PDB file of C-alpha atoms in Angstrom:
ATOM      1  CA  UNK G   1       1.798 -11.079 182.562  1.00  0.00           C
ATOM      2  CA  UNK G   2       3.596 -10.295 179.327  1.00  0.00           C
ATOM      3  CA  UNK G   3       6.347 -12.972 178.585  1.00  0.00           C
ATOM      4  CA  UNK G   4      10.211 -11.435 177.555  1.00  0.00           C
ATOM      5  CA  UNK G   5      12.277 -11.105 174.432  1.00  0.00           C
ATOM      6  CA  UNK G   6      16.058 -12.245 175.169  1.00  0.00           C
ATOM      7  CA  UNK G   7      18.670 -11.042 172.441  1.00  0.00           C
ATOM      8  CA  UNK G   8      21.293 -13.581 171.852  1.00  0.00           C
ATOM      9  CA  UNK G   9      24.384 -13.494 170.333  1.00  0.00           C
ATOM     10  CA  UNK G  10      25.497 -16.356 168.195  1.00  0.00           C
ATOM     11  CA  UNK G  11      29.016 -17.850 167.003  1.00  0.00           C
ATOM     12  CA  UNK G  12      30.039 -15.775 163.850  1.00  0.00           C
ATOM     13  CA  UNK G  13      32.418 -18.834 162.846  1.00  0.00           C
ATOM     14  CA  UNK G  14      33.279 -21.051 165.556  1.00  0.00           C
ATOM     15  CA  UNK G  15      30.431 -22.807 167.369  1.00  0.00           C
ATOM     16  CA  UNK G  16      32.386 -23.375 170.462  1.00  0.00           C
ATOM     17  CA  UNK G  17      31.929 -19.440 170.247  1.00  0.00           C
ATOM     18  CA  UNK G  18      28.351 -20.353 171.857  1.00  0.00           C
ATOM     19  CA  UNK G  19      28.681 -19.405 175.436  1.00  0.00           C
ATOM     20  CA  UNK G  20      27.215 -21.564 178.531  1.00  0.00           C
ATOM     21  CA  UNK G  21      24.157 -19.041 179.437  1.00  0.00           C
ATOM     22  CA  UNK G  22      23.265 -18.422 175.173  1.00  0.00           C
ATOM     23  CA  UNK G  23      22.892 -22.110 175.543  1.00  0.00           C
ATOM     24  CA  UNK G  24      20.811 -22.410 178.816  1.00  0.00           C
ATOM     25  CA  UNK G  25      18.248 -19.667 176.775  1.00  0.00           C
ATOM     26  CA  UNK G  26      18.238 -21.244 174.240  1.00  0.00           C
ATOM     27  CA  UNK G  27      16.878 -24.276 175.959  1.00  0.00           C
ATOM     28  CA  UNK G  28      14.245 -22.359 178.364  1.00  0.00           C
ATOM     29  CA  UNK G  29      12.667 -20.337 175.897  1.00  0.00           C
ATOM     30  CA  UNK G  30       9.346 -21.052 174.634  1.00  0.00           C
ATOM     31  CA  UNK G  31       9.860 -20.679 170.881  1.00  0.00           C
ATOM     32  CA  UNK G  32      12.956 -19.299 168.866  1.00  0.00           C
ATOM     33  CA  UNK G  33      12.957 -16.315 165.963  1.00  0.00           C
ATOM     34  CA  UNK G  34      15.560 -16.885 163.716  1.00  0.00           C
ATOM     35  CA  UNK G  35      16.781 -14.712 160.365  1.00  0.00           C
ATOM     36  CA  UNK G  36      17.007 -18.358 159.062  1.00  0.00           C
ATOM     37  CA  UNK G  37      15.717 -20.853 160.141  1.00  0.00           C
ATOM     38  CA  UNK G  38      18.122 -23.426 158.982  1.00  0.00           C
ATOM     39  CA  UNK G  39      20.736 -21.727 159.841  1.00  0.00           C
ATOM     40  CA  UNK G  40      19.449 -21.918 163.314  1.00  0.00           C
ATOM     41  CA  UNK G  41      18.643 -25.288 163.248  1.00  0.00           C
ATOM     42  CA  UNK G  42      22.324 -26.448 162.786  1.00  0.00           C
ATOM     43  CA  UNK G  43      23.405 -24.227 165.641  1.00  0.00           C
ATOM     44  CA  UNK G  44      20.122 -26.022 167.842  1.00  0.00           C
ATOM     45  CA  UNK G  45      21.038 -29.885 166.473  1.00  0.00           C
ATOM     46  CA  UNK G  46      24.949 -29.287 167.145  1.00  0.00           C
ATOM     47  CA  UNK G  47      24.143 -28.586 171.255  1.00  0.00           C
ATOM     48  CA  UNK G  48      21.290 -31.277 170.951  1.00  0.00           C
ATOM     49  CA  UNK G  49      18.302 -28.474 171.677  1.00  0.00           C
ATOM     50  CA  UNK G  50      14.544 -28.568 170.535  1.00  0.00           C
ATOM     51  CA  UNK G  51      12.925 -26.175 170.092  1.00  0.00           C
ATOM     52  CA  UNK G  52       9.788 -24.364 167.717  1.00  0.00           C
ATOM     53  CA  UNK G  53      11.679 -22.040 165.712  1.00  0.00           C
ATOM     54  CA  UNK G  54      10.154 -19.259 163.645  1.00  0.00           C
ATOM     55  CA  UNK G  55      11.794 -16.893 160.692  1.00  0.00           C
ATOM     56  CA  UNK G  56      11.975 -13.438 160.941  1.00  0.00           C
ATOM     57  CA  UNK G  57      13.708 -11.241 158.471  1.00  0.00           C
ATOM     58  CA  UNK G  58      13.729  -8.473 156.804  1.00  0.00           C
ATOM     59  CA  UNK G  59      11.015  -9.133 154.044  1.00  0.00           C
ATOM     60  CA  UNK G  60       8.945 -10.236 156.961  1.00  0.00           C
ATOM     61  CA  UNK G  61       9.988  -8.700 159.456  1.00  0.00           C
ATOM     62  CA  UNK G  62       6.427  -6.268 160.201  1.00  0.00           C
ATOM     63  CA  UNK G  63       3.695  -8.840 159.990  1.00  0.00           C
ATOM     64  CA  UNK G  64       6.185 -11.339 161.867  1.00  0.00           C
ATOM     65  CA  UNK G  65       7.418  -8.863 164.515  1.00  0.00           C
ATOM     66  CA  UNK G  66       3.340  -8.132 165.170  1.00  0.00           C
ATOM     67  CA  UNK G  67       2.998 -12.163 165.897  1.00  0.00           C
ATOM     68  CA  UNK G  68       5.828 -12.182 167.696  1.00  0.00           C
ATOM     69  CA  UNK G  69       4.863  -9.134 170.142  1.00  0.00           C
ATOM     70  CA  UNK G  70       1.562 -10.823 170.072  1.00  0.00           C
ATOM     71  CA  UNK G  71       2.923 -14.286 171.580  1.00  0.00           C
ATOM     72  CA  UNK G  72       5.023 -12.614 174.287  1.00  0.00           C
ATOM     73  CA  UNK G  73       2.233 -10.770 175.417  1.00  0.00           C
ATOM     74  CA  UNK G  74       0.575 -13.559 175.891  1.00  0.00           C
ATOM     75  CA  UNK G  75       3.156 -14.485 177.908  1.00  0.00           C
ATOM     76  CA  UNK G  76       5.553 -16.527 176.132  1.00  0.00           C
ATOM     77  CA  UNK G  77       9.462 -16.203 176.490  1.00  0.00           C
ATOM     78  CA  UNK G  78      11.081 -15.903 172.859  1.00  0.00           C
ATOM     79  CA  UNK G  79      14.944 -15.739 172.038  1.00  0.00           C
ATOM     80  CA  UNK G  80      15.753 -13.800 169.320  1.00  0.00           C
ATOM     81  CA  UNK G  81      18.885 -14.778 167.053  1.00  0.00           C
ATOM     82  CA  UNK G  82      20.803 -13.555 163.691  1.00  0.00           C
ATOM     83  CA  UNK G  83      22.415 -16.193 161.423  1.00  0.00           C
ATOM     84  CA  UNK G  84      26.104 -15.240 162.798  1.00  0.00           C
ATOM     85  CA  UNK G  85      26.890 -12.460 165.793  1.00  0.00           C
ATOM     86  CA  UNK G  86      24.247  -9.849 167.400  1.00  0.00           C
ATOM     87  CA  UNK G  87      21.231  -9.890 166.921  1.00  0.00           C
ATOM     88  CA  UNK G  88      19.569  -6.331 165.998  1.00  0.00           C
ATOM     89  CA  UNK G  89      23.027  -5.199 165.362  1.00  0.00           C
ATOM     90  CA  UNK G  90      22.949  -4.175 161.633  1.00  0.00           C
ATOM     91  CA  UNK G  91      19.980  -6.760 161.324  1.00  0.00           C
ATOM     92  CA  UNK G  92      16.028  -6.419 161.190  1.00  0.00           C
ATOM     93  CA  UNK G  93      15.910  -7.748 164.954  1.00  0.00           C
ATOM     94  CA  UNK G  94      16.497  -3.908 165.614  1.00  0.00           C
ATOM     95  CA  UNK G  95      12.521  -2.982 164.507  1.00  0.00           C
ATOM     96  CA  UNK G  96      11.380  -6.170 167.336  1.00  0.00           C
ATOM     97  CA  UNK G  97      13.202  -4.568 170.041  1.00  0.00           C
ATOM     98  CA  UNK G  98      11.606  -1.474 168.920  1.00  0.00           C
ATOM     99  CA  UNK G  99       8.151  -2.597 168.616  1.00  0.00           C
ATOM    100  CA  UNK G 100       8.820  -4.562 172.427  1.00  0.00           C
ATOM    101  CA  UNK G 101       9.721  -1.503 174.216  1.00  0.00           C
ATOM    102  CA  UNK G 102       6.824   0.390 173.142  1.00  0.00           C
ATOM    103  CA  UNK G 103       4.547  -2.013 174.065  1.00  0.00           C
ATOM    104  CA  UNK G 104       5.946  -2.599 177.388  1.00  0.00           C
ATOM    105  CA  UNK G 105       7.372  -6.266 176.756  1.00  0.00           C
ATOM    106  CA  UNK G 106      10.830  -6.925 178.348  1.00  0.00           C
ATOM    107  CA  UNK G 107      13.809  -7.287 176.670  1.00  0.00           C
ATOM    108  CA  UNK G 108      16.891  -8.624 177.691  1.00  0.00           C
ATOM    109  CA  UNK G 109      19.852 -10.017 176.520  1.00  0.00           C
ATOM    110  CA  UNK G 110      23.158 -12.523 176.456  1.00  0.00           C
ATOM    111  CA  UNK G 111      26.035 -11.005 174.541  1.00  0.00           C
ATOM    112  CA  UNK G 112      27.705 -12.738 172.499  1.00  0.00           C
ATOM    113  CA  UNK G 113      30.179 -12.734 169.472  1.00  0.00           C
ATOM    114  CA  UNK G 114      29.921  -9.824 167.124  1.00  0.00           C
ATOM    115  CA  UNK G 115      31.497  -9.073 163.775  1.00  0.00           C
ATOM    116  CA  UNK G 116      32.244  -5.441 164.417  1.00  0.00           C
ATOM    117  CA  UNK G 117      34.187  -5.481 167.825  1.00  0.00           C
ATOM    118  CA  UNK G 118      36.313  -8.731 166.740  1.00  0.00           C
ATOM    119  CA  UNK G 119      37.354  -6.985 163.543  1.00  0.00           C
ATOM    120  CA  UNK G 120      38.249  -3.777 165.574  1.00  0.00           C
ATOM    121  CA  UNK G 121      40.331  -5.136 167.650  1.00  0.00           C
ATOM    122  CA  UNK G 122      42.212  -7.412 165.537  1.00  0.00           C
ATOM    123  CA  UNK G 123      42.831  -5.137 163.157  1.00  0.00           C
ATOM    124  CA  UNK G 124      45.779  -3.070 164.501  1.00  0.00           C
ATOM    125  CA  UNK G 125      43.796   0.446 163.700  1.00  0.00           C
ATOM    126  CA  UNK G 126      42.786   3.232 166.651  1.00  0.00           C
ATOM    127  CA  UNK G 127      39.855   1.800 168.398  1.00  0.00           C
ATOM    128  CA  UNK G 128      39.424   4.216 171.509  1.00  0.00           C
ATOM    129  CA  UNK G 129      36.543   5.814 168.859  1.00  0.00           C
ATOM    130  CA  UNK G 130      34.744   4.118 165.996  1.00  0.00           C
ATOM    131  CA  UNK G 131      31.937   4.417 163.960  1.00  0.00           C
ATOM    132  CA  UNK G 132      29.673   1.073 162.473  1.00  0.00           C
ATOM    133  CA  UNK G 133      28.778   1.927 159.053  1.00  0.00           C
ATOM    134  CA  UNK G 134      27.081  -0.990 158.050  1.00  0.00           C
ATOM    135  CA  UNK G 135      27.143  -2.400 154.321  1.00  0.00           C
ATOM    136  CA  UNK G 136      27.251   0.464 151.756  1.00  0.00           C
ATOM    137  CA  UNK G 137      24.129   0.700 149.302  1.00  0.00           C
ATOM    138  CA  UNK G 138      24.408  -0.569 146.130  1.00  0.00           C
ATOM    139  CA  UNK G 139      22.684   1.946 144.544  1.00  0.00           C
ATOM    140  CA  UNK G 140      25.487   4.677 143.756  1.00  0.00           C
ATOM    141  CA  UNK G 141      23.718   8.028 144.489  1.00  0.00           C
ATOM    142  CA  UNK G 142      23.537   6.846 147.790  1.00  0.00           C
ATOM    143  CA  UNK G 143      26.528   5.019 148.020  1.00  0.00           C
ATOM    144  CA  UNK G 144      28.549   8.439 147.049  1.00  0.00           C
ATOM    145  CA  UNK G 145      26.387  10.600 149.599  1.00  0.00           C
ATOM    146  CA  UNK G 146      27.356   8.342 152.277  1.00  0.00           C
ATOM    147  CA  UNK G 147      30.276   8.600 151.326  1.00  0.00           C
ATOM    148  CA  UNK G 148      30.974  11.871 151.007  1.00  0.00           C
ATOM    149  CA  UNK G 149      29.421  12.325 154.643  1.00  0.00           C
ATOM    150  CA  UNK G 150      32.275  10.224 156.044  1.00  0.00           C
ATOM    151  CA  UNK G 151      34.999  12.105 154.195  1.00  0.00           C
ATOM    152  CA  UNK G 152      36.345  14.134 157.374  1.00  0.00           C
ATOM    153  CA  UNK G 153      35.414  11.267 159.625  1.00  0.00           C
ATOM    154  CA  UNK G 154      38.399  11.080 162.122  1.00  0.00           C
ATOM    155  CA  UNK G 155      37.332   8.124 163.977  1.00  0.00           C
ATOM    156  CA  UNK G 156      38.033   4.305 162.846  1.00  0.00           C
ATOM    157  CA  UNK G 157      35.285   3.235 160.437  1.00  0.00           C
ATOM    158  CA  UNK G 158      34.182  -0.486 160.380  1.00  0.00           C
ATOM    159  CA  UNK G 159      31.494  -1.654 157.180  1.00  0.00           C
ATOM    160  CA  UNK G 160      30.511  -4.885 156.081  1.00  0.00           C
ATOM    161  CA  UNK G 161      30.988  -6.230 152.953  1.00  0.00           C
ATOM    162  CA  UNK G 162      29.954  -9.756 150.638  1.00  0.00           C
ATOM    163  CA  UNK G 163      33.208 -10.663 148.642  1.00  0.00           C
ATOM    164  CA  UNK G 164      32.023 -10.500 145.538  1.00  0.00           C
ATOM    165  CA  UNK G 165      31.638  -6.442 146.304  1.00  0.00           C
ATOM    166  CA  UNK G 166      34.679  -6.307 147.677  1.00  0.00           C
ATOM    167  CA  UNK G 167      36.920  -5.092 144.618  1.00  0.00           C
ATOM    168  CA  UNK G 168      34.049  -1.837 143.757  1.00  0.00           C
ATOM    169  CA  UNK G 169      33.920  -0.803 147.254  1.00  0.00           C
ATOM    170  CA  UNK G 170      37.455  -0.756 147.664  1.00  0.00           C
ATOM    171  CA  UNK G 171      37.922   1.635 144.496  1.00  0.00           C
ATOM    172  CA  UNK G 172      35.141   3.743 145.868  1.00  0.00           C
ATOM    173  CA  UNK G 173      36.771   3.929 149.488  1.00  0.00           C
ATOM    174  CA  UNK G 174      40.055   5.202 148.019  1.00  0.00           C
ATOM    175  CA  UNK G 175      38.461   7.517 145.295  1.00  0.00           C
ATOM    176  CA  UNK G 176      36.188   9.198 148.670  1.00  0.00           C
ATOM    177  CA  UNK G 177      39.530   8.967 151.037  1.00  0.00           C
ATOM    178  CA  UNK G 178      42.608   8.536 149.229  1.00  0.00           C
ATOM    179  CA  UNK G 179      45.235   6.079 150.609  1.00  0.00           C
ATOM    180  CA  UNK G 180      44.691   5.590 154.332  1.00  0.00           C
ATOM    181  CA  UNK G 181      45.164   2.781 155.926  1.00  0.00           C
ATOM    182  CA  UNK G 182      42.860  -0.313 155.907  1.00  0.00           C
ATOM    183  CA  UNK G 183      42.235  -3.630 157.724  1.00  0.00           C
ATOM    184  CA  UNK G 184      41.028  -5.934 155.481  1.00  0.00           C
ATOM    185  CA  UNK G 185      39.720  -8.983 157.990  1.00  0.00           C
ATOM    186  CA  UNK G 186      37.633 -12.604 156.665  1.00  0.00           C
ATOM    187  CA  UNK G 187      36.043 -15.840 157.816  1.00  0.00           C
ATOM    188  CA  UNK G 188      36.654 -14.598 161.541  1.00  0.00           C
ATOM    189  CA  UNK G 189      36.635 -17.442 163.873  1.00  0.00           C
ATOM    190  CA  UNK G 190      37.117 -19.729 161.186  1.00  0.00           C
ATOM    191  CA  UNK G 191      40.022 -22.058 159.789  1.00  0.00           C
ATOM    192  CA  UNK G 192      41.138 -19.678 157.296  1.00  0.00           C
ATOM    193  CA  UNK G 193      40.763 -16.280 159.409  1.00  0.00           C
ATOM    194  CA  UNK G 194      42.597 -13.770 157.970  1.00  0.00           C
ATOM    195  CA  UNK G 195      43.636 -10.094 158.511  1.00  0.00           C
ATOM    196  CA  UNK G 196      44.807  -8.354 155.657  1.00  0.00           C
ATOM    197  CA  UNK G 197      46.603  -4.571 156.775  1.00  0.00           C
ATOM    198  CA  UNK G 198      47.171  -2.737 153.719  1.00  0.00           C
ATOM    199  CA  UNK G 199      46.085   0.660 152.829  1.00  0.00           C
ATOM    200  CA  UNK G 200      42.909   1.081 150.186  1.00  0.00           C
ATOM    201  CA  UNK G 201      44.969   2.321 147.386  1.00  0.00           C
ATOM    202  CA  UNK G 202      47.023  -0.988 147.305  1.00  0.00           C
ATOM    203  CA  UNK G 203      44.439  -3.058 148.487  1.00  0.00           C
ATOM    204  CA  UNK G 204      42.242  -1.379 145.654  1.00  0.00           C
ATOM    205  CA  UNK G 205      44.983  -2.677 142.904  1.00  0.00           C
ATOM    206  CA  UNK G 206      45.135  -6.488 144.336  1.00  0.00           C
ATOM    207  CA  UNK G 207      41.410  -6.869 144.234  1.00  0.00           C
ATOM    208  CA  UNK G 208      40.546  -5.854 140.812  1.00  0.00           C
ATOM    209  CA  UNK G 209      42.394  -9.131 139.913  1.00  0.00           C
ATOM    210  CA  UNK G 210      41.319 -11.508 142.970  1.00  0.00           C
ATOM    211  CA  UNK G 211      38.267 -12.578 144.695  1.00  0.00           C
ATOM    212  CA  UNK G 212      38.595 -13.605 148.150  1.00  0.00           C
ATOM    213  CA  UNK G 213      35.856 -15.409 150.102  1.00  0.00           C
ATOM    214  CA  UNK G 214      33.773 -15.657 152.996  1.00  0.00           C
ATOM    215  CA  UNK G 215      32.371 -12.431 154.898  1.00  0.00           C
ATOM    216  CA  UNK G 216      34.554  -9.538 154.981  1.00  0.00           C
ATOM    217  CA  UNK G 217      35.185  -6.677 157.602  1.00  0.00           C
ATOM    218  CA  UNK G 218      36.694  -3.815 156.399  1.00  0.00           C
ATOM    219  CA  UNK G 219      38.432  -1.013 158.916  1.00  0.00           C
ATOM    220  CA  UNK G 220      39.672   1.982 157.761  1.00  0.00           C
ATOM    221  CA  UNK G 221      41.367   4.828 158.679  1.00  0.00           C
ATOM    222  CA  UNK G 222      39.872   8.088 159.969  1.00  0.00           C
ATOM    223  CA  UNK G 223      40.611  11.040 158.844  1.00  0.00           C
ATOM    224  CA  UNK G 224      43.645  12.691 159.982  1.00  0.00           C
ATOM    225  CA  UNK G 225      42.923  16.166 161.923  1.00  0.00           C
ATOM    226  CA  UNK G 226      43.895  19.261 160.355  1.00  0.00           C
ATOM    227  CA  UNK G 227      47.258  20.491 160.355  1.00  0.00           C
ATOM    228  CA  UNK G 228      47.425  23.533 163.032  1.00  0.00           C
ATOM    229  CA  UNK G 229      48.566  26.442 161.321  1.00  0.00           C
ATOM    230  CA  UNK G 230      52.242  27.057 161.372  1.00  0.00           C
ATOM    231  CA  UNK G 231      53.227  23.761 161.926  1.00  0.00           C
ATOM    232  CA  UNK G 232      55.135  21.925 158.914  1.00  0.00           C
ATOM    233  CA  UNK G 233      56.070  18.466 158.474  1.00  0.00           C
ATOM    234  CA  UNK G 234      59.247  18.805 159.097  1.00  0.00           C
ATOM    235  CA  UNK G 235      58.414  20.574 162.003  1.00  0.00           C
ATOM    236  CA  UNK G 236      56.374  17.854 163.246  1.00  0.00           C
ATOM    237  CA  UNK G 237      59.634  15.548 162.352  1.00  0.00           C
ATOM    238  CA  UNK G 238      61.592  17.161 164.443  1.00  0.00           C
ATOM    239  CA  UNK G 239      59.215  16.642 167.060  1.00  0.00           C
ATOM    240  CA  UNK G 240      58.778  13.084 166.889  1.00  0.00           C
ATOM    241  CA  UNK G 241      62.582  12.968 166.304  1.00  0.00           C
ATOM    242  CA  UNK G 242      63.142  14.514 170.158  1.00  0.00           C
ATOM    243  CA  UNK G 243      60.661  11.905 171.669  1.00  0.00           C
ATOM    244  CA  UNK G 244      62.906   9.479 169.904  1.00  0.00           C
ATOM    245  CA  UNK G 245      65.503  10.767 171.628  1.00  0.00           C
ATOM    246  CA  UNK G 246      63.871  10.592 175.170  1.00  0.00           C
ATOM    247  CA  UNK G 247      63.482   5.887 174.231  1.00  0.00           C
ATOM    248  CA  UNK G 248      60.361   5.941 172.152  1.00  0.00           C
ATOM    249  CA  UNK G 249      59.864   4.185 169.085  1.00  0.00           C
ATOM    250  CA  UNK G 250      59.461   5.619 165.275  1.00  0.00           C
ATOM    251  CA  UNK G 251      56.330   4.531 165.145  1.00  0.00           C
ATOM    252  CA  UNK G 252      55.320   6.019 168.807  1.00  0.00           C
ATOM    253  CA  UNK G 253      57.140   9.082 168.372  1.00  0.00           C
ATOM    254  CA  UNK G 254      55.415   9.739 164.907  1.00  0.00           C
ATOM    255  CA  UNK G 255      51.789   8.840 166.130  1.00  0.00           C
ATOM    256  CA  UNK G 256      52.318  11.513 169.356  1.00  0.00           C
ATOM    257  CA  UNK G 257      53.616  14.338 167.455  1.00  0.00           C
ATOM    258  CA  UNK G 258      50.642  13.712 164.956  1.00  0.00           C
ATOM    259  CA  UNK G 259      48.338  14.317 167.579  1.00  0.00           C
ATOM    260  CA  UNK G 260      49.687  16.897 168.494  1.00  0.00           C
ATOM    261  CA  UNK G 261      50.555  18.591 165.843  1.00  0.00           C
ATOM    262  CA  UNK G 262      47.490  17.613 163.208  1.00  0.00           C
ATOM    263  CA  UNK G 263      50.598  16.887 160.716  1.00  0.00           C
ATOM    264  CA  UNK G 264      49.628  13.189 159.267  1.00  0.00           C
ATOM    265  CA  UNK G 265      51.681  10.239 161.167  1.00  0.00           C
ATOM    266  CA  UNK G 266      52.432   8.460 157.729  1.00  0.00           C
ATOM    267  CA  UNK G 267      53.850  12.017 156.496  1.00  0.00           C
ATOM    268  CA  UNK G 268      56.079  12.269 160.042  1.00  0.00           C
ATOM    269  CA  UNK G 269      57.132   8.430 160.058  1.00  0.00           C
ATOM    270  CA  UNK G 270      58.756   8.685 156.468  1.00  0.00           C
ATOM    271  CA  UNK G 271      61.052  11.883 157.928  1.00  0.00           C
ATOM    272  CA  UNK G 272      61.941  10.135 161.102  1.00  0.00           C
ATOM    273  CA  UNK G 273      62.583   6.668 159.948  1.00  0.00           C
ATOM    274  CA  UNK G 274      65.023   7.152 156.985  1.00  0.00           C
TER     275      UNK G 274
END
């Protein structure tokens, strides 16, 4: 009988992030495969677990993953785990699930923290739609195209990015969107968290001069719908301006009559709030 694959999440930042049942599979697994294995070894030493540990990554990740499949059908249990967050999320671990379910071999999983959602919803952005883009290439052909694909996007758009990127891809996010608004969020979970709301034409002009460090989250804007034909700003303004009238907020009243007019919020809010 073929042995199972659990997928578990580990503390992006804080290890107290590590939740009761990530620990108890942790302990009852047969052997671990870890992006790192040091990495993982910290997290094992802190809660005082032993356990073989094996790497798996992305240089490795197909002669590895056919070892792997190999052991759990021989009917070991394996936990599989990412330096920081989800595993498979973003992450190599996504081709072992893969190669598990077409042979048959069980996969489960215990959820745990994860980059993407905790950015989301800290960052003060709409979140009832989003899309995970991922890092951006680095090589700029298909950095532009992917770009470019995204340009009418109207849902919230999370990437990842190292800090030392942080300054290009910022200048390349305004020059494909223009000045929405962004969510600029580090070192989640961490002493010096921080969530940075700015828009990427302003946060474009502060990096070019500083560095910041630790991993970085960025969540921008979507696209705003069109404007429906007929309907002008200050149309829209005096929209928003009755649902002022009726107790709502600027900043309420401007983000309804957006929606329902397709005239941008931002371009509303400056009418109504003078």
């Amino acid at each position: 009988m073929a042995g199972r694959l659990t997928l578990v999440g580990t503390p992006i930042g804080n290890l107290s992030d590590l939740s009761p049942r990530a620990v108890e599979a942790l302990k009852d697994c047969d052997f671990i495969a870890a992006e790192d294995t040091r990495v993982t070894l910290g997290l094992l030493n802190h809660f005082g677990i032993k356990k073989p540990l094996v790497s798996y990554y992305e240089h490795n990740k197909r002669e590895r993953g056919e070892q792997i499949a190999a052991r759990l059908e021989a009917g070991e249990n394996a936990v599989l785990v990412t330096d920081a967050g989800m595993p498979a999320i973003s992450d190599p671990g996504e081709d072992l699930v893969a190669l598990c379910h077409e042979r048959g071999i069980p996969v489960g999983v215990v959820p745990g923290p994860s980059a993407v959602i905790t950015a989301l919803a800290v960052a003060g952005l709409p979140t009832g739609r989003f899309t995970f883009e991922g890092f951006l290439s680095v090589n700029r052909r298909g950095r532009k195209e992917h770009l470019d694909s995204l340009r009418d996007e109207r849902r919230t758009m999370v990437f990842y990015e190292a800090p030392h990127k942080l300054p290009s891809t910022l200048e390349d996010l305004f020059a494909a969107f223009g000045d929405r608004r962004v969510a600029i969020v580090r070192e989640l979970t961490k002493i010096h968290e921080e969530v940075l709301r700015t828009t990427l034409g302003e946060a474009a002009r502060r990096f070019r001069e500083e560095t910041p460090r630790g991993e970085i989250v960025l969540v921008v804007e979507g696209a705003a719908p069109p404007a429906k034909e007929g309907v002008s700003p200050e149309q829209a303004a005096e929209q928003a301006a009755r649902y002022m009238e009726e107790g709502l907020s600027a900043s309420e009243a401007a983000k309804r009559a957006a929606a329902e007019t397709g005239v941008k919020k931002g371009e509303i809010y400056r009418r109504i709030a003078r």
